[in-house]
Amino acid sequence: MAGLLWNEVVLFSRDTVVSENKRLIPDVYRLSFVCSRIACAARPGQFIHLHCMGARALLRRPFSIYQVKPPRISIVYRVVGAVTRTMATLKRNDPLQIIGPIGHGFSYTPSQTNVLVAGGMGLAALNFLSFRIQPGVLFYGARTKKQLWGLSEFTRRKWKVVIATENGSRGVRGPITKPLEQYIRDCASVASLRLFVCGPLGLARAVADCARTYHVRGQASLENVMACGVGACQGCVIEVQKGPERYKRVCHDGPVFDLEEL
């Protein structure tokens, strides 16, 4: 089946099966499947829409692409509702329906100092990006140390990792923007910094405020509830601060936005 050209991105709809569904920590799983067309076309920051046959849901669910090793793709998800509870029970060779890759991904260049800022499950999109850019610093925030996952993927590839937890159980106590702002303030060459953010909208806006204060450029991949995934339903609209349009759709115009828009 040929790909569909949508929003200047070629989408592929594929039936596939589960290759692996591995628990990383309690309630967090890595789901892998084979889809050569999507794997070869995917760029960091893009996402897929997934439907698993056993889930009693009319709509597909969006998931950031965590890792690509063509023809294999992996996503990471947290069990939070009926669909993800069903996903946690999936076994090898169980059927899946996939549409992707969807959305606009990150932009990056070789000559920059890369700073990743992840909140919770936002680490998934940044993991894919981390394979395409030079190692720098990862700032990772979570509620408690028990919700941290995936750090070994970064440390083994020479990324420096800074952690903050809300309860202080690991790393800095408080929001991840606290050590991030200190890092930017101490940086000798702010102009070379590029921030890449993924997590809740509140985190993205907080990092955007910090970036404006110190004149740092960057992008954020936003998380939002969405239904269709292609911009038709208007269900994932956010308000932006810059540009001719006051509102934009996360799936159609993003999910990656310049920080100055937030």
CSV table of C-alpha atoms in Angstrom, one decimal:
chain,number,residue,atom,x,y,z
A,1,MET,CA,0.0,0.0,0.0
A,2,ALA,CA,1.4,3.4,-1.0
A,3,GLY,CA,1.9,6.1,1.5
A,4,LEU,CA,-0.6,9.0,1.9
A,5,LEU,CA,0.9,12.5,1.5
A,6,TRP,CA,-0.5,14.6,4.5
A,7,ASN,CA,0.8,18.0,5.6
A,8,GLU,CA,4.0,17.5,3.6
A,9,VAL,CA,4.6,14.2,5.5
A,10,VAL,CA,4.1,10.7,3.9
A,11,LEU,CA,1.9,8.6,6.2
A,12,PHE,CA,1.8,4.8,6.1
A,13,SER,CA,-1.0,2.6,7.4
A,14,ARG,CA,0.2,-0.9,8.3
A,15,ASP,CA,-0.9,-4.1,10.0
A,16,THR,CA,1.9,-5.6,12.0
A,17,VAL,CA,2.5,-7.7,15.1
A,18,VAL,CA,4.1,-7.3,18.5
A,19,SER,CA,7.9,-8.2,18.5
A,20,GLU,CA,8.4,-7.5,22.2
A,21,ASN,CA,6.4,-5.9,25.1
A,22,LYS,CA,8.9,-5.5,27.9
A,23,ARG,CA,8.2,-4.0,31.3
A,24,LEU,CA,10.9,-1.4,32.2
A,25,ILE,CA,9.6,-0.3,35.6
A,26,PRO,CA,6.2,-0.9,37.2
A,27,ASP,CA,3.5,0.5,34.8
A,28,VAL,CA,6.0,1.5,32.1
A,29,TYR,CA,6.5,-0.8,29.1
A,30,ARG,CA,8.5,-0.8,25.8
A,31,LEU,CA,6.5,-2.1,22.9
A,32,SER,CA,8.4,-3.0,19.7
A,33,PHE,CA,7.1,-4.0,16.3
A,34,VAL,CA,8.4,-4.3,12.7
A,35,CYS,CA,7.3,-1.8,10.1
A,36,SER,CA,10.0,-1.0,7.5
A,37,ARG,CA,8.3,1.9,5.7
A,38,ILE,CA,7.5,3.8,8.9
A,39,ALA,CA,10.9,3.0,10.4
A,40,CYS,CA,12.8,4.4,7.4
A,41,ALA,CA,10.6,7.5,7.2
A,42,ALA,CA,10.5,8.4,10.9
A,43,ARG,CA,12.3,11.5,12.3
A,44,PRO,CA,12.9,12.4,16.0
A,45,GLY,CA,9.9,14.1,17.4
A,46,GLN,CA,7.3,12.4,15.2
A,47,PHE,CA,4.7,10.0,16.6
A,48,ILE,CA,2.6,7.1,15.5
A,49,HIS,CA,-1.1,6.3,16.0
A,50,LEU,CA,-1.7,2.8,17.3
A,51,HIS,CA,-4.7,0.5,17.7
A,52,CYS,CA,-4.4,-2.9,19.4
A,53,MET,CA,-7.2,-5.4,18.6
A,54,GLY,CA,-8.1,-6.3,22.1
A,55,ALA,CA,-8.7,-2.7,23.2
A,56,ARG,CA,-12.4,-1.6,23.4
A,57,ALA,CA,-11.7,1.8,22.0
A,58,LEU,CA,-12.9,3.5,18.8
A,59,LEU,CA,-9.9,5.8,18.5
A,60,ARG,CA,-6.2,5.1,18.0
A,61,ARG,CA,-3.8,6.3,20.6
A,62,PRO,CA,-0.7,8.6,19.9
A,63,PHE,CA,2.7,7.5,21.0
A,64,SER,CA,6.1,9.2,20.5
A,65,ILE,CA,8.7,7.1,18.6
A,66,TYR,CA,11.2,6.0,21.2
A,67,GLN,CA,13.7,4.1,19.1
A,68,VAL,CA,14.2,3.1,15.5
A,69,LYS,CA,16.4,0.3,14.3
A,70,PRO,CA,14.9,-0.4,10.8
A,71,PRO,CA,12.8,-2.3,10.2
A,72,ARG,CA,12.0,-2.3,14.0
A,73,ILE,CA,10.3,0.6,15.9
A,74,SER,CA,9.8,0.9,19.6
A,75,ILE,CA,7.5,3.1,21.7
A,76,VAL,CA,7.3,3.5,25.5
A,77,TYR,CA,4.0,3.9,27.4
A,78,ARG,CA,2.7,4.2,30.9
A,79,VAL,CA,-0.3,2.2,32.0
A,80,VAL,CA,-2.9,4.9,32.8
A,81,GLY,CA,-6.2,3.7,31.4
A,82,ALA,CA,-8.2,0.9,29.7
A,83,VAL,CA,-6.2,1.0,26.4
A,84,THR,CA,-2.8,1.0,28.0
A,85,ARG,CA,-3.9,-1.7,30.4
A,86,THR,CA,-4.8,-3.8,27.4
A,87,MET,CA,-1.5,-3.0,25.8
A,88,ALA,CA,0.4,-4.2,28.9
A,89,THR,CA,-1.1,-7.7,28.3
A,90,LEU,CA,0.1,-7.9,24.6
A,91,LYS,CA,2.3,-10.9,23.7
A,92,ARG,CA,4.6,-11.6,20.9
A,93,ASN,CA,2.8,-11.9,17.5
A,94,ASP,CA,-0.4,-10.2,18.8
A,95,PRO,CA,-1.8,-7.9,16.0
A,96,LEU,CA,-1.4,-4.2,15.8
A,97,GLN,CA,-2.6,-1.4,13.5
A,98,ILE,CA,-0.2,1.5,13.0
A,99,ILE,CA,-0.3,4.8,11.2
A,100,GLY,CA,2.8,7.0,10.9
A,101,PRO,CA,5.1,8.7,11.1
A,102,ILE,CA,2.9,11.7,12.0
A,103,GLY,CA,3.8,15.3,12.6
A,104,HIS,CA,6.8,17.6,12.2
A,105,GLY,CA,10.0,16.5,14.0
A,106,PHE,CA,12.9,18.3,15.6
A,107,SER,CA,15.4,20.4,13.6
A,108,TYR,CA,19.1,20.2,14.6
A,109,THR,CA,22.6,21.0,13.3
A,110,PRO,CA,26.0,19.5,14.2
A,111,SER,CA,27.5,22.8,15.5
A,112,GLN,CA,25.5,23.2,18.7
A,113,THR,CA,25.6,22.2,22.4
A,114,ASN,CA,22.6,20.0,22.9
A,115,VAL,CA,20.5,20.2,26.1
A,116,LEU,CA,17.5,17.8,26.5
A,117,VAL,CA,14.8,18.5,29.0
A,118,ALA,CA,12.4,15.6,29.7
A,119,GLY,CA,9.4,15.4,32.1
A,120,GLY,CA,8.0,11.9,32.9
A,121,MET,CA,7.2,10.0,29.7
A,122,GLY,CA,8.6,12.8,27.6
A,123,LEU,CA,11.9,11.0,27.7
A,124,ALA,CA,10.6,8.7,24.9
A,125,ALA,CA,10.8,11.3,22.1
A,126,LEU,CA,14.1,12.6,23.3
A,127,ASN,CA,15.7,9.2,23.3
A,128,PHE,CA,15.1,8.9,19.6
A,129,LEU,CA,16.6,12.4,19.1
A,130,SER,CA,19.6,11.5,21.2
A,131,PHE,CA,20.8,9.0,18.6
A,132,ARG,CA,20.9,11.7,15.9
A,133,ILE,CA,22.8,14.5,17.7
A,134,GLN,CA,26.0,14.9,19.6
A,135,PRO,CA,25.8,14.0,23.3
A,136,GLY,CA,25.3,16.9,25.7
A,137,VAL,CA,23.2,17.2,28.9
A,138,LEU,CA,19.9,15.5,29.7
A,139,PHE,CA,17.8,17.2,32.4
A,140,TYR,CA,15.2,14.7,33.5
A,141,GLY,CA,12.4,15.4,36.0
A,142,ALA,CA,9.9,13.1,37.6
A,143,ARG,CA,7.7,13.0,40.7
A,144,THR,CA,9.8,10.4,42.5
A,145,LYS,CA,12.8,8.2,41.9
A,146,LYS,CA,10.5,5.2,41.3
A,147,GLN,CA,9.2,6.9,38.1
A,148,LEU,CA,12.6,7.3,36.5
A,149,TRP,CA,13.4,5.0,33.6
A,150,GLY,CA,15.6,4.8,30.5
A,151,LEU,CA,18.6,6.6,31.9
A,152,SER,CA,21.1,3.8,30.9
A,153,GLU,CA,20.4,4.5,27.2
A,154,PHE,CA,21.9,8.0,27.7
A,155,THR,CA,24.7,7.3,30.1
A,156,ARG,CA,26.3,4.6,28.0
A,157,ARG,CA,26.4,7.0,25.1
A,158,LYS,CA,28.2,9.7,27.2
A,159,TRP,CA,25.3,12.0,27.9
A,160,LYS,CA,25.6,13.8,31.2
A,161,VAL,CA,22.4,13.3,33.2
A,162,VAL,CA,20.9,15.8,35.7
A,163,ILE,CA,17.9,14.6,37.7
A,164,ALA,CA,15.2,16.4,39.7
A,165,THR,CA,12.3,14.8,41.6
A,166,GLU,CA,9.4,16.6,43.2
A,167,ASN,CA,9.9,14.8,46.6
A,168,GLY,CA,13.7,14.9,46.5
A,169,SER,CA,14.1,11.1,46.5
A,170,ARG,CA,16.8,11.5,43.8
A,171,GLY,CA,18.7,14.4,42.5
A,172,VAL,CA,17.6,18.0,43.0
A,173,ARG,CA,14.4,18.5,45.0
A,174,GLY,CA,11.9,20.5,42.9
A,175,PRO,CA,11.2,21.1,39.3
A,176,ILE,CA,13.7,20.2,36.6
A,177,THR,CA,13.8,23.8,35.5
A,178,LYS,CA,15.7,24.7,38.7
A,179,PRO,CA,19.0,23.0,37.7
A,180,LEU,CA,18.3,23.8,34.1
A,181,GLU,CA,18.3,27.5,34.8
A,182,GLN,CA,21.4,27.3,36.8
A,183,TYR,CA,23.2,25.4,34.0
A,184,ILE,CA,22.2,28.1,31.5
A,185,ARG,CA,23.3,30.9,33.8
A,186,ASP,CA,26.7,29.3,34.2
A,187,CYS,CA,27.2,28.5,30.5
A,188,ALA,CA,30.1,30.3,28.9
A,189,SER,CA,28.5,30.3,25.4
A,190,VAL,CA,24.7,30.6,25.7
A,191,ALA,CA,24.5,31.3,21.9
A,192,SER,CA,25.6,27.7,21.2
A,193,LEU,CA,23.0,26.1,23.4
A,194,ARG,CA,20.0,24.3,21.8
A,195,LEU,CA,17.1,23.2,24.1
A,196,PHE,CA,15.0,20.2,23.1
A,197,VAL,CA,12.0,19.6,25.4
A,198,CYS,CA,9.4,16.9,25.8
A,199,GLY,CA,6.8,16.5,28.5
A,200,PRO,CA,3.7,18.2,29.9
A,201,LEU,CA,2.6,21.5,28.4
A,202,GLY,CA,3.4,23.2,31.7
A,203,LEU,CA,7.0,22.0,31.6
A,204,ALA,CA,7.4,23.2,28.0
A,205,ARG,CA,6.0,26.6,28.8
A,206,ALA,CA,8.3,26.9,31.9
A,207,VAL,CA,11.3,26.0,29.8
A,208,ALA,CA,10.2,28.5,27.1
A,209,ASP,CA,10.0,31.3,29.7
A,210,CYS,CA,13.6,30.3,30.9
A,211,ALA,CA,14.8,30.3,27.2
A,212,ARG,CA,13.3,33.8,26.7
A,213,THR,CA,15.0,35.1,29.8
A,214,TYR,CA,18.5,33.9,28.7
A,215,HIS,CA,18.0,34.2,24.9
A,216,VAL,CA,18.4,30.5,24.2
A,217,ARG,CA,16.9,28.9,21.2
A,218,GLY,CA,15.1,25.6,21.3
A,219,GLN,CA,12.1,23.4,20.5
A,220,ALA,CA,9.5,21.4,22.4
A,221,SER,CA,7.6,18.3,21.4
A,222,LEU,CA,4.2,18.7,23.1
A,223,GLU,CA,2.0,16.1,24.7
A,224,ASN,CA,-1.8,16.6,24.3
A,225,VAL,CA,-4.9,14.5,24.1
A,226,MET,CA,-5.9,13.9,20.4
A,227,ALA,CA,-8.5,11.9,18.6
A,228,CYS,CA,-7.9,11.8,14.8
A,229,GLY,CA,-4.2,12.6,14.8
A,230,VAL,CA,-4.4,14.4,11.4
A,231,GLY,CA,-5.8,17.8,12.4
A,232,ALA,CA,-9.4,17.2,11.4
A,233,CYS,CA,-11.1,17.0,14.8
A,234,GLN,CA,-9.5,20.1,16.3
A,235,GLY,CA,-9.2,18.2,19.6
A,236,CYS,CA,-5.5,19.0,20.4
A,237,VAL,CA,-5.5,22.8,20.0
A,238,ILE,CA,-3.1,24.9,22.1
A,239,GLU,CA,-2.7,28.6,22.4
A,240,VAL,CA,0.6,30.0,21.0
A,241,GLN,CA,2.3,33.3,21.7
A,242,LYS,CA,3.8,34.1,18.3
A,243,GLY,CA,2.8,34.1,14.7
A,244,PRO,CA,-0.3,35.0,12.7
A,245,GLU,CA,-2.5,32.2,14.3
A,246,ARG,CA,-3.5,32.3,18.0
A,247,TYR,CA,-4.2,28.6,18.1
A,248,LYS,CA,-2.5,25.6,16.6
A,249,ARG,CA,-3.1,21.9,16.4
A,250,VAL,CA,-0.5,19.7,18.1
A,251,CYS,CA,-0.9,16.9,15.6
A,252,HIS,CA,-1.0,19.0,12.5
A,253,ASP,CA,1.2,22.0,13.2
A,254,GLY,CA,3.5,20.1,15.7
A,255,PRO,CA,4.0,18.1,17.7
A,256,VAL,CA,7.3,20.0,17.7
A,257,PHE,CA,7.1,23.8,18.1
A,258,ASP,CA,9.8,26.5,18.6
A,259,LEU,CA,10.0,27.5,22.2
A,260,GLU,CA,9.3,31.2,21.3
A,261,GLU,CA,5.8,30.1,20.2
A,262,LEU,CA,4.9,28.8,23.7
